[in-house]
XYZ file of C-alpha atoms in Angstrom:
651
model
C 135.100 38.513 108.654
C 133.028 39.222 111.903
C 130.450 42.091 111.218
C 129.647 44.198 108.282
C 132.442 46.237 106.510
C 132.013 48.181 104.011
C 133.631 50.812 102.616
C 130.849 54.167 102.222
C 131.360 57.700 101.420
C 131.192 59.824 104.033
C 128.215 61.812 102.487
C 125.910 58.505 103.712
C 127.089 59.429 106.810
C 125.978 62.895 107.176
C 122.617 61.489 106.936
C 122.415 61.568 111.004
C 123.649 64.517 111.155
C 120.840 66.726 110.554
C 120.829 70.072 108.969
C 123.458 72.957 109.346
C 123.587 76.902 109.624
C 124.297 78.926 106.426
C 127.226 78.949 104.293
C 128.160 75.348 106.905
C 127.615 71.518 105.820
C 129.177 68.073 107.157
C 129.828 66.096 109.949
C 129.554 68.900 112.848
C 129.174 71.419 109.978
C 132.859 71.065 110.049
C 133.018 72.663 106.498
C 132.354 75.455 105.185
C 130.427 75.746 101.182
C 132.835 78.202 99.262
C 129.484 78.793 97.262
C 127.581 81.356 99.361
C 125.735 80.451 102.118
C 123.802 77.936 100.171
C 125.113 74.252 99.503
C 123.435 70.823 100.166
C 123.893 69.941 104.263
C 125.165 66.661 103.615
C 127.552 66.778 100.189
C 128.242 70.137 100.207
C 126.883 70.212 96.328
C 126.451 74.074 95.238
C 124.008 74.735 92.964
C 125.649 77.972 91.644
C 129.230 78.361 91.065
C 131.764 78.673 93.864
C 133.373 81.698 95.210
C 136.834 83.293 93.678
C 139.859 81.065 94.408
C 137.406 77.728 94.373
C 136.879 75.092 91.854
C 133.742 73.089 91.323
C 130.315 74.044 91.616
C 126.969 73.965 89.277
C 125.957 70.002 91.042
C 129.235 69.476 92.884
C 130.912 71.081 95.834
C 133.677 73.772 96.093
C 136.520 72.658 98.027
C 139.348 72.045 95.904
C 140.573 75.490 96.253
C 143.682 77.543 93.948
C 145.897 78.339 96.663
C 148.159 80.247 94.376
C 145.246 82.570 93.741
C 145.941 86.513 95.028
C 149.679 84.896 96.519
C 152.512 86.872 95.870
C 154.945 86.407 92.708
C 157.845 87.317 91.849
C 161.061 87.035 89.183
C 164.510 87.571 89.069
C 164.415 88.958 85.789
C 161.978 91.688 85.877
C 159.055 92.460 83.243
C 159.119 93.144 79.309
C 156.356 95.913 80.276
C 155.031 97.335 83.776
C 151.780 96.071 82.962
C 153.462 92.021 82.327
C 154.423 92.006 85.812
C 154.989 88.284 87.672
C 151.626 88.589 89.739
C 149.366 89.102 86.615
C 149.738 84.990 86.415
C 147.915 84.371 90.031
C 145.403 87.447 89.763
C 142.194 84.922 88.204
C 142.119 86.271 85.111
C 142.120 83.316 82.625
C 142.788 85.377 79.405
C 146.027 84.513 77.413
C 146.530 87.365 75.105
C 149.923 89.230 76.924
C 148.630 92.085 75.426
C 145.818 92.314 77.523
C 147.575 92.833 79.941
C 146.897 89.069 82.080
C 150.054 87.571 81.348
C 153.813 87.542 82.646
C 156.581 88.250 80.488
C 159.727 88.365 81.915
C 162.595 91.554 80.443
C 164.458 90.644 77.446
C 167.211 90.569 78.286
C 168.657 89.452 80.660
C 165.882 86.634 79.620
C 166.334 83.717 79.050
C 166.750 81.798 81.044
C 163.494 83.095 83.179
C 161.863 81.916 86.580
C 158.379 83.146 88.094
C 157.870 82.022 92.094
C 154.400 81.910 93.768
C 154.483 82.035 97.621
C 151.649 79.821 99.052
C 151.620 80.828 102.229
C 152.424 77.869 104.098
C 153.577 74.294 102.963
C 150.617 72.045 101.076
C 150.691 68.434 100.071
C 150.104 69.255 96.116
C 149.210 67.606 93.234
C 147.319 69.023 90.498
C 148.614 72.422 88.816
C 146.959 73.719 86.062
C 148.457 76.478 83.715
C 147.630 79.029 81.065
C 149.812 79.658 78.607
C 150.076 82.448 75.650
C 148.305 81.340 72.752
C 150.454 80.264 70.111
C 153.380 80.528 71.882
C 153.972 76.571 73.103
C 157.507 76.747 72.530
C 157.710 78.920 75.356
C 156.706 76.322 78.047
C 158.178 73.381 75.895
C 161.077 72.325 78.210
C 159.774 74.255 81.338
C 160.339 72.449 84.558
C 158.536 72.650 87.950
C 160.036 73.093 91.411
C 158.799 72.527 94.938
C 160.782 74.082 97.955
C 160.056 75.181 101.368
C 161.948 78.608 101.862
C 162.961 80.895 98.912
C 166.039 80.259 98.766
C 166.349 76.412 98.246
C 166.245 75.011 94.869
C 163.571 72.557 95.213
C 162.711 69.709 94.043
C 161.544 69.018 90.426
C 157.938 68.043 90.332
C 157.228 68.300 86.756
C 158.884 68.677 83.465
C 157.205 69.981 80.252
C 157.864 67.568 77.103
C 159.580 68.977 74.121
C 156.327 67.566 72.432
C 154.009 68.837 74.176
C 150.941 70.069 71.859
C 149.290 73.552 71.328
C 146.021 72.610 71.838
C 144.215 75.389 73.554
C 147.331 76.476 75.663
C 145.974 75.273 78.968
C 147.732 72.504 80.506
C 146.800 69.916 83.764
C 150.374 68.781 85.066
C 150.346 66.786 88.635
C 152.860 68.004 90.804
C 153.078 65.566 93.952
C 154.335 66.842 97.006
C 155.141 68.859 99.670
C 156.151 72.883 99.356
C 155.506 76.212 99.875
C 156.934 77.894 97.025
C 156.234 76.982 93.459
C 158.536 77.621 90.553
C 158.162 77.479 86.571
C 162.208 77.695 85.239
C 163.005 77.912 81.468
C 166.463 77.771 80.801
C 166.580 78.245 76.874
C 163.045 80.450 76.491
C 160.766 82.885 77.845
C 158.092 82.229 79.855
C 154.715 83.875 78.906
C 152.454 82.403 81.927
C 149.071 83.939 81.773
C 147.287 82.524 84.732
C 149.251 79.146 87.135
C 146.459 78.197 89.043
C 147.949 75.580 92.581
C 145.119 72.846 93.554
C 144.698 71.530 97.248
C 141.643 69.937 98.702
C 140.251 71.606 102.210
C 140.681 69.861 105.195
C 139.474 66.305 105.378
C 138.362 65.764 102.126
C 140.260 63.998 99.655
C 140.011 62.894 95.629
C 140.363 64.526 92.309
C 137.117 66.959 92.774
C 137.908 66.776 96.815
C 133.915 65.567 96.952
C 135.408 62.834 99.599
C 135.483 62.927 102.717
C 138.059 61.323 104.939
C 137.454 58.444 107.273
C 138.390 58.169 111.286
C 141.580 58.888 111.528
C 143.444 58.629 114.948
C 145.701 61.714 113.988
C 144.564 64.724 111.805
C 143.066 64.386 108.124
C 143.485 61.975 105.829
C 145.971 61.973 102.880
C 144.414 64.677 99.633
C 145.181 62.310 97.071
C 144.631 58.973 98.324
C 142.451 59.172 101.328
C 144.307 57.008 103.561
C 144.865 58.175 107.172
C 148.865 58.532 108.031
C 148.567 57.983 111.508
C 145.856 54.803 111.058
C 142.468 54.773 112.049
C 140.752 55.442 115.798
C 140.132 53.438 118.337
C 136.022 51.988 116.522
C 136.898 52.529 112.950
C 138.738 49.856 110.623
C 139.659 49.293 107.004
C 141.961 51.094 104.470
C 140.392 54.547 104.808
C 139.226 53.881 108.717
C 135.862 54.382 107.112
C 134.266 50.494 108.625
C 133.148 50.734 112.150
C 134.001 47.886 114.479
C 131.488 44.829 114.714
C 128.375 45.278 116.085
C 128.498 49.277 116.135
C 128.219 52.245 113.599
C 127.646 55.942 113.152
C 130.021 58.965 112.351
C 132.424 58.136 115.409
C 131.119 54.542 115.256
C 130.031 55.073 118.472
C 126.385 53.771 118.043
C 124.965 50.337 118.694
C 123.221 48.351 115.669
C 120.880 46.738 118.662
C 119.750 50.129 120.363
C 118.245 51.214 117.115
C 113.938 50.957 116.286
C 114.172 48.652 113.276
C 111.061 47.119 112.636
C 113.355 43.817 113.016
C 116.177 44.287 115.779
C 119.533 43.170 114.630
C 122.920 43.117 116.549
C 125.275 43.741 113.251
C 124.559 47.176 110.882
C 126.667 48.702 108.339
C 127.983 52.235 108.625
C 125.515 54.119 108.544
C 123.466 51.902 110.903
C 120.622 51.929 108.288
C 117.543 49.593 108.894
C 116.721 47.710 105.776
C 113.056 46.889 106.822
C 112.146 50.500 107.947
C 111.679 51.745 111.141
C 108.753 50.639 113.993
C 105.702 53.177 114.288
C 106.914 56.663 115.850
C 110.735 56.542 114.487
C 112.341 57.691 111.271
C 115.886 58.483 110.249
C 118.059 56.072 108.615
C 119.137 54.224 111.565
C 115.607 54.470 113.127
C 116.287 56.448 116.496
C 114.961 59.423 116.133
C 111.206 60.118 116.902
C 108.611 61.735 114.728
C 108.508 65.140 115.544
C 105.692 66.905 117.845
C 103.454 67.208 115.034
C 103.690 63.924 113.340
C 103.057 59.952 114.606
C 102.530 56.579 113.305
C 104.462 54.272 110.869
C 107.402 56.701 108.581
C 105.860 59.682 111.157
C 103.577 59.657 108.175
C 100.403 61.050 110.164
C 99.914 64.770 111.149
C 98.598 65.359 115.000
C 96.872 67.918 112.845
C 94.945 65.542 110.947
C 92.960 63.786 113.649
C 89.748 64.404 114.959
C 89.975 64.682 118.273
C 87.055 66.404 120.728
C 90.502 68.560 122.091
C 92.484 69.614 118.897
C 96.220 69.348 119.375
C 99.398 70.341 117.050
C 101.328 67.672 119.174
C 100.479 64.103 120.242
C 102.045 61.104 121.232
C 104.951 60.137 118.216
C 103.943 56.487 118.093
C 100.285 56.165 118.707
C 98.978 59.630 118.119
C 96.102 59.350 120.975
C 93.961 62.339 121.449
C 93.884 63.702 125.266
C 91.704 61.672 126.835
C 90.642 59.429 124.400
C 87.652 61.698 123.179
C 86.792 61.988 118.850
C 85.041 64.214 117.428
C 81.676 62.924 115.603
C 81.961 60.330 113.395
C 85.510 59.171 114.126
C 87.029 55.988 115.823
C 89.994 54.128 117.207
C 93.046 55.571 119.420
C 93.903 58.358 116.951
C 90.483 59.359 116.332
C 91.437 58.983 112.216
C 89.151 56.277 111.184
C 85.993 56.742 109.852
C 82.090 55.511 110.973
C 80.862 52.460 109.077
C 78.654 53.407 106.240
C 75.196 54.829 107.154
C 76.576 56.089 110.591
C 77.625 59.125 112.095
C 78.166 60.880 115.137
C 80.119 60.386 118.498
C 80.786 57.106 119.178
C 79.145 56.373 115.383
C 75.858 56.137 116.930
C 73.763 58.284 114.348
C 71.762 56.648 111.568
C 72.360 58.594 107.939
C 68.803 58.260 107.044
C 67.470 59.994 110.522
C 68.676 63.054 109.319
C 66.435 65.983 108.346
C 68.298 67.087 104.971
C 66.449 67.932 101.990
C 67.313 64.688 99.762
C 66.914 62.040 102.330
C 69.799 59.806 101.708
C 71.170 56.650 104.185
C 74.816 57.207 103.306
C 76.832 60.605 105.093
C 79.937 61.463 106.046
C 81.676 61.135 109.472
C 79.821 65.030 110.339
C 76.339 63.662 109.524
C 76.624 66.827 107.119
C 73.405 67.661 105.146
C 74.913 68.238 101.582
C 72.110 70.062 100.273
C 70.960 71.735 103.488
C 68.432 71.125 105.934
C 64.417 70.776 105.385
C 62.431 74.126 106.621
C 62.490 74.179 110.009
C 65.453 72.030 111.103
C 69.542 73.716 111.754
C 72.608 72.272 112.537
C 75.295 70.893 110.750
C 73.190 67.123 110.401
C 69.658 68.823 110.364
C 68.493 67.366 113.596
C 67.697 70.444 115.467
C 64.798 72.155 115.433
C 64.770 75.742 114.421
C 64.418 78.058 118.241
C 61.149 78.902 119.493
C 61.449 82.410 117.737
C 62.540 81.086 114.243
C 61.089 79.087 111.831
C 61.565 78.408 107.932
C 64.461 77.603 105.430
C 67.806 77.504 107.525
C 65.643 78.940 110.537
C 66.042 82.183 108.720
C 62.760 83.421 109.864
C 61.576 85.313 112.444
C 58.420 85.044 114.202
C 58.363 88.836 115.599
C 57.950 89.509 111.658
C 55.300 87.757 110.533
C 51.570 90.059 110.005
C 49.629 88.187 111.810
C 46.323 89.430 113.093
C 46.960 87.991 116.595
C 51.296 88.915 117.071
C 53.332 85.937 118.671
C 57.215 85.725 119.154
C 56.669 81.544 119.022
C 56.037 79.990 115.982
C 55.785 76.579 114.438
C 59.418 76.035 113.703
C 58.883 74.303 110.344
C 55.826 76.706 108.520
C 55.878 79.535 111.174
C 51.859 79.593 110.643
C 49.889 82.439 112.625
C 47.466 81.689 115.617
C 44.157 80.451 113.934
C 45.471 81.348 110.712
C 44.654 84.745 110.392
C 46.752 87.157 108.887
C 46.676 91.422 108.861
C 45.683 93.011 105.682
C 47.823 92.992 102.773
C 49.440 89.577 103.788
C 49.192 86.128 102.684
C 50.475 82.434 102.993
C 50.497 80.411 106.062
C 52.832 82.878 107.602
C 51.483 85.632 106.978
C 54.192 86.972 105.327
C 53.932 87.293 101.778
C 52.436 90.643 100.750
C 49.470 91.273 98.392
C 50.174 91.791 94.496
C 50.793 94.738 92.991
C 47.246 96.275 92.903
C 45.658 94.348 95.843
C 44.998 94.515 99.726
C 43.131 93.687 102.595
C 42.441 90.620 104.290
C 43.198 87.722 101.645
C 44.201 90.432 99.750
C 40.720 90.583 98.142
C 40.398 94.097 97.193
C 41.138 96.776 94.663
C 43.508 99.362 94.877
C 41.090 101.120 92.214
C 38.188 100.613 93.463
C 38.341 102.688 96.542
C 37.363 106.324 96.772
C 40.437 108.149 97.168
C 40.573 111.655 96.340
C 43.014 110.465 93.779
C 41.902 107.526 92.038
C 45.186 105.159 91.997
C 45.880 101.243 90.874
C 48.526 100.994 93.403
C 48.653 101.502 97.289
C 50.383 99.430 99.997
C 49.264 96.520 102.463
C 46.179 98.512 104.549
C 44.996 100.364 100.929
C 45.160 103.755 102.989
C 44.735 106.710 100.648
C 47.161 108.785 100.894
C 45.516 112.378 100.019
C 42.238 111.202 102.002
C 38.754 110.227 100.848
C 36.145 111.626 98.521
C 32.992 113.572 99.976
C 30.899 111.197 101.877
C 33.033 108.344 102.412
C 36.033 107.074 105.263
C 37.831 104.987 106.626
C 41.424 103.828 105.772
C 40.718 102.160 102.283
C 37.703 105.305 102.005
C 35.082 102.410 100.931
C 33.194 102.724 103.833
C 30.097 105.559 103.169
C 29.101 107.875 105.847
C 26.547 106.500 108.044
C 23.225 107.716 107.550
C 22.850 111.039 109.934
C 26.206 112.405 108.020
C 27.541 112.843 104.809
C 30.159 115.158 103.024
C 33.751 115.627 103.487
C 35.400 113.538 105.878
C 31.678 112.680 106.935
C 31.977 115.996 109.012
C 28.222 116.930 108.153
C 25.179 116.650 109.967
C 22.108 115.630 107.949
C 20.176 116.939 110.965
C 21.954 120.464 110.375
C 20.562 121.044 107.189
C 17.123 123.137 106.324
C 15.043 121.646 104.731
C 11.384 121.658 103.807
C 10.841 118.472 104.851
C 13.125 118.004 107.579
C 15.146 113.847 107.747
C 18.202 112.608 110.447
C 19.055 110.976 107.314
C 20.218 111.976 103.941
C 22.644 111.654 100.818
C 25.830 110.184 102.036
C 28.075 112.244 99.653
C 25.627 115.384 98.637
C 23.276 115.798 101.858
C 20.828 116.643 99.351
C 17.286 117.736 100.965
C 13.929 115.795 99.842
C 12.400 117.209 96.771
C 15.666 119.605 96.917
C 13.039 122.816 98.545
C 15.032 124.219 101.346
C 13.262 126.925 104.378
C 12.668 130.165 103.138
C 15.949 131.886 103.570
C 18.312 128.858 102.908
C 20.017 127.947 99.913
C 22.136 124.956 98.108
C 21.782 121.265 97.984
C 21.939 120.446 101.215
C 19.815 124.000 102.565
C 22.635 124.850 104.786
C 23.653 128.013 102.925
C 22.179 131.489 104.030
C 20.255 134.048 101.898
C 19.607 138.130 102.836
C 16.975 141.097 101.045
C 20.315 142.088 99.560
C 22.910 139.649 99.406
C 23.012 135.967 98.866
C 26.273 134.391 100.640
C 26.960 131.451 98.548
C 29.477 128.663 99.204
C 31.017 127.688 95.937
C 30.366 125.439 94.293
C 26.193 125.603 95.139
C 24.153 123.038 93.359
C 21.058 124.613 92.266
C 17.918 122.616 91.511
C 15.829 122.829 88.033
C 12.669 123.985 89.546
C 14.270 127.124 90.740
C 16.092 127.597 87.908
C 13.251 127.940 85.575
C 11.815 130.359 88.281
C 14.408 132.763 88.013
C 14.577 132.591 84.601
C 10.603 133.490 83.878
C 10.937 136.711 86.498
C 14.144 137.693 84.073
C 11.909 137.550 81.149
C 9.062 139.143 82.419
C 10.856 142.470 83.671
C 13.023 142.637 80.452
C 9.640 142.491 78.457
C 8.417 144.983 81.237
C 11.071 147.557 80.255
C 10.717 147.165 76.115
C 6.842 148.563 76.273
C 7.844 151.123 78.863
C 10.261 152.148 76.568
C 8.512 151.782 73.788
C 5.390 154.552 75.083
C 7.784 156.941 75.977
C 9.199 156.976 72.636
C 5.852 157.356 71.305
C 4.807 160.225 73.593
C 8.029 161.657 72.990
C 7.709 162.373 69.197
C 4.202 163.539 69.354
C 4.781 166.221 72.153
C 2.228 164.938 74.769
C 5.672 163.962 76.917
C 8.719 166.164 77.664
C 11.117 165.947 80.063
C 11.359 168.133 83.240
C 13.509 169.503 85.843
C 12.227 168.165 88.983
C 10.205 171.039 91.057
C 7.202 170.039 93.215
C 6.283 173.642 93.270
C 5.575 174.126 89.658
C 2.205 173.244 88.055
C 1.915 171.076 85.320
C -0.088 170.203 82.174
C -1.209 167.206 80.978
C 1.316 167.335 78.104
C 4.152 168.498 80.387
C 3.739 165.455 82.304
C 5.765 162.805 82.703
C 5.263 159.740 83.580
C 6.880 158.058 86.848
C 6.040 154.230 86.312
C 6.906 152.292 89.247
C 5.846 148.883 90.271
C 6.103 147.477 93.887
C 8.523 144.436 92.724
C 11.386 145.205 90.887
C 10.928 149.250 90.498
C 14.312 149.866 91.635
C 16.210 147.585 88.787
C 13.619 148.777 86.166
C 14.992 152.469 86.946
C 18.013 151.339 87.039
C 18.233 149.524 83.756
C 16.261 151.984 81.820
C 18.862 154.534 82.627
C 16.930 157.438 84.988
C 18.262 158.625 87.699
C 17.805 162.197 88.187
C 14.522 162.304 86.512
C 11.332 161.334 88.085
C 8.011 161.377 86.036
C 5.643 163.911 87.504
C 2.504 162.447 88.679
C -0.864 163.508 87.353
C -2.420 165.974 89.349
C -6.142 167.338 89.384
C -5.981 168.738 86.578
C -4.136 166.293 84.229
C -6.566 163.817 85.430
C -9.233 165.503 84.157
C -7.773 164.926 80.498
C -9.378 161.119 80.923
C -8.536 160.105 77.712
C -5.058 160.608 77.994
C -4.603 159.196 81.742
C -6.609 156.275 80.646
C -4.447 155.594 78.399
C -1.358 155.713 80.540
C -2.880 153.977 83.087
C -3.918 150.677 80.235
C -0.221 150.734 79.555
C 0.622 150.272 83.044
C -1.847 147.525 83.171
């Protein structure tokens, strides 16, 4: 026999057809799933089961349908009970206890004999009937026959009859009923029915088989026959064979309207089967079972295996070219080769056109081996950026990653340039407080100044301190006689004091000097001028006042001074004291009211004592006030005994 024939289901065949809308499947998504709006685009397989009225589902596909289901139904002989009534048998309900309320059961009387009809709408080719009936009541359908007819009125023809053996089983019984009808009728002549559910079995439109999972071949008229599959009115015009389901030599496809040689096998052939189907695969850029359809946009090469995605081209693309996959002109990205820009550099190389060498690289762990990128792994030596480390860091950068900047370095002499790899200052100099070739790493905890050589504690800050930043500025200022930031600088020689705010040249001193005590000011041999007072002679002194600025340092030699003039009037004031007394209780002394006018005696006298330093405080202390001793007049002097002796005292 010329060609290829053989017989397929037409499932293979849907392969072409691509996919379908929802709740649609089949050659032009002729058929519809009876499962949702879910089922596989080719078989029609549901993975769920099939909607009310359809049988199949869970794996296979839902068009053998119950066309009985929801029909009407009716008997001559009325209902035992309004709720047995003749439609309870085609309302789904599967349950064969009558009194649930699912089943028929004719009147008694006038049954038997009783008859239940089911209108089908229009007339079906039938064969398979399946019907429940009461449990434990088989002698009621023992006997029954079946009848097909195509008005209501006819008799029929008998399609089935029930065997007087037939078992009890589970009370459901599979009966074929072949042929034509629109009515259906159960008849019992000697027994009443009790039909619980009679479920009617046709397959949809062009499929064919017990499970109606086939599909029917190309016909010239209409579908094929349910049962069998074979087309009535033979096959079209390019189809051949039993079921019309071979296409004519040399061609294939659903209509067989496709040429075996037009297809992109990777070896051309003039003969195909069916389904057109290449059995060596299909040439770079094609893919479907017969080979003629392209890779889509996004795909290319051999099976439209690669993704236009995938390739490294200079100009990335979503679509390319189906069979070659070329990048727009021609261009790779770094490190990639050949038309599709997809195949690696050698080893060792990198780069556009793989020109790089691995090893040129500035990475951290030199290494002569990379990828296509050239990518440093570990990252890039100080100083270098980019994705293979080959570019130095800008002019204003420098460091790990180029993550420094120039502008924030300390040096002494500022720059926005820099070496790129160390970033080291200008001579090498950096501002106080900072370290390290770039100057910028500050001083430890405790430290500052240029090399960070000094003490935070050693400077002379009003408040002594272990810690102070970069310049070692104190914060509260310096102590007397010193400046400067750090305060470690002492006044220069003509100044001295607080903030160095003192002239040594202002001072009064006995021995006058431009030059003096940086802190103190403190005169030579500490004498000040008459008149001047404190340390540094620059404090004032009156007959009656002395204005003192606190704190004044007084020297020793003065000290001692004042001390031995205390002494000497307290003595003073004791032997004073001490004569009066002594006069006193012998009655040569009384005291007096004051009156120039009145004479005297020598006993009445008393004596005013008054010495030309310090007579005022010796009153004072010795308590008179109103009082005055009366001096010794002519006469008293003449006692010379007694004014000599006054006058030793006094000595």
């Amino acid at each position: 026999m010329a060609g290829v024939r053989i017989v397929v289901s037409f499932c293979l065949i849907q392969l072409i057809c691509g996919s379908c809308p929802p709740g649609r499947f089949g050659e032009s998504c002729w058929f519809s799933c009876h499962c949702g709006v879910y089922c596989d685009v080719t078989t029609g397989a549901c993975g769920a089961e099939c909607d009310a009225g359809w049988v199949g589902g869970w794996g296979r596909n839902c068009q053998k349908q119950n066309v009985a289901y929801h029909r009407p139904a009716s008997s001559p002989t009325g209902s035992q009970r309004p709720a047995w009534t003749p439609d309870k048998a085609v309302d789904g309900d599967r349950r064969q206890d009558v009194y649930s309320n699912t089943c028929f059961h004719p009147a008694i009387p006038p049954s038997p004999p009783s008859q239940w009809t089911v209108d089908l709408g229009r007339v079906h080719r039938l064969h398979d009937v399946r019907i429940y009936n009461r449990k434990a009541y088989v002698w009621r359908i023992r006997g029954a026959i079946i009848n097909l007819h195509y008005t209501s009125s006819a008799t029929g023809v008998t399609c089935y009859t029930f065997s007087s053996y037939t078992l009890e089983s589970d009370g459901v019984y599979d009966v074929t009923c072949n042929g034509h009808g629109r009515y259906l009728t159960i008849r019992h002549n000697t027994h009443t029915l009790n039909l619980c559910e009679v479920e009617v079995y046709v397959c949809s439109y062009g499929t064919y088989g017990t499970h109606c999972n086939h599909f029917c071949g190309g016909c010239s008229h209409g579908t094929c026959d349910p049962v069998s599959g074979v087309c009535p009115g033979g096959c079209g015009p390019e189809w051949q064979g039993p079921q019309c389901k071979e296409c004519r030599d040399g061609r294939y496809g659903v209509h067989c309207d496709q040429l075996c040689n037009s297809r992109n096998c990777i070896t051309t052939s003039s003969s195909c089967d069916v389904t057109g189907a290449c059995t060596d695969g299909c040439r770079d850029g094609w893919k479907s079972q017969d080979c003629r359809q392209p890779c889509s946009g996004s795909t290319n090469g051999p099976n439209c295996s690669k993704s236009c995605n995938s390739r490294h081209c200079q100009t990335p693309s979503s679509t390319c070219d189906h069979v070659t996959g070329a990048c727009d002109r021609g261009v790779c990205e770094d490190g990639w080769l050949r038309t599709d820009c997809a195949e690696k550099c050698r080893d060792g190389r990198y780069g556009v056109h793989c020109d790089q060498l691995c090893n040129s690289r500035n990475c951290i762990t030199t290494s002569s081996s990379c990828d296509v990128t050239g990518a440093c792994t570990d990252g890039c030596r100080d100083g270098w950026k980019s994705q293979d480390c080959r570019q130095p860091c800008s002019g204003s950068t420098y460091g790990p990653n180029c993550s420094k900047s120039c502008n924030s370095r300390h040096c002494q002499t500022p720059s926005s340039t820099c070496d790129h790899v160390t970033g080291a200052c200008d001579r090498g100099v950096c501002e106080d407080g900072w370290l390290r070739t770039d100057c910028a790493e500050k001083c430890r905890d405790g430290r500052y100044g240029v090399h960070c050589d000094q003490l935070c504690n050693s400077r002379n800050c009003i408040t002594t301190s272990s810690s102070c930043d970069v310049t070692g500025a104190c914060t509260d200022g310096c102590r007397d006689g010193w400046k400067s930031q750090d305060c470690r600088q002492p006044c220069s020689g003509s100044t001295y004091g607080p903030n160095c705010s003192k002239s040594c040249n202002s001072r009064h001193c006995r021995t006058p000097s431009s030059s003096c005590n940086h802190v103190t000011g403190a005169c030579d041999g500490d004498v000040c001028e008459d008149g001047w007072l404190g340390t540094d002679c620059v404090e004032t002194q009156t007959m009656s006042t002395v204005t003192v600025a606190a704190p004044v340092r007084i020297s020793s030699q003065v000290m001692w001074s004042l001390i031995g003039g205390a002494v000497g009037i307290v003595v003073t004031l004791l032997l004073i004291g001490a004569l009066m007394m002594c006069l006193l209780r012998t009655g040569r002394l009384s005291w007096k009211t004051a009156d120039v006018n009145q004479a005297v005696k020598m006993n009445d006298v008393i004596v005013n004592y008054q010495t030309t330093e310090g007579s005022q405080q010796a009153d004072s202390e010795a308590g008179v006030t109103n009082n005055v001793y009366s001096y010794l007049d002519d006469v008293t002097r003449a006692d010379n005994g007694t004014y000599d002796t006054i006058m030793q005292q006094s000595r």
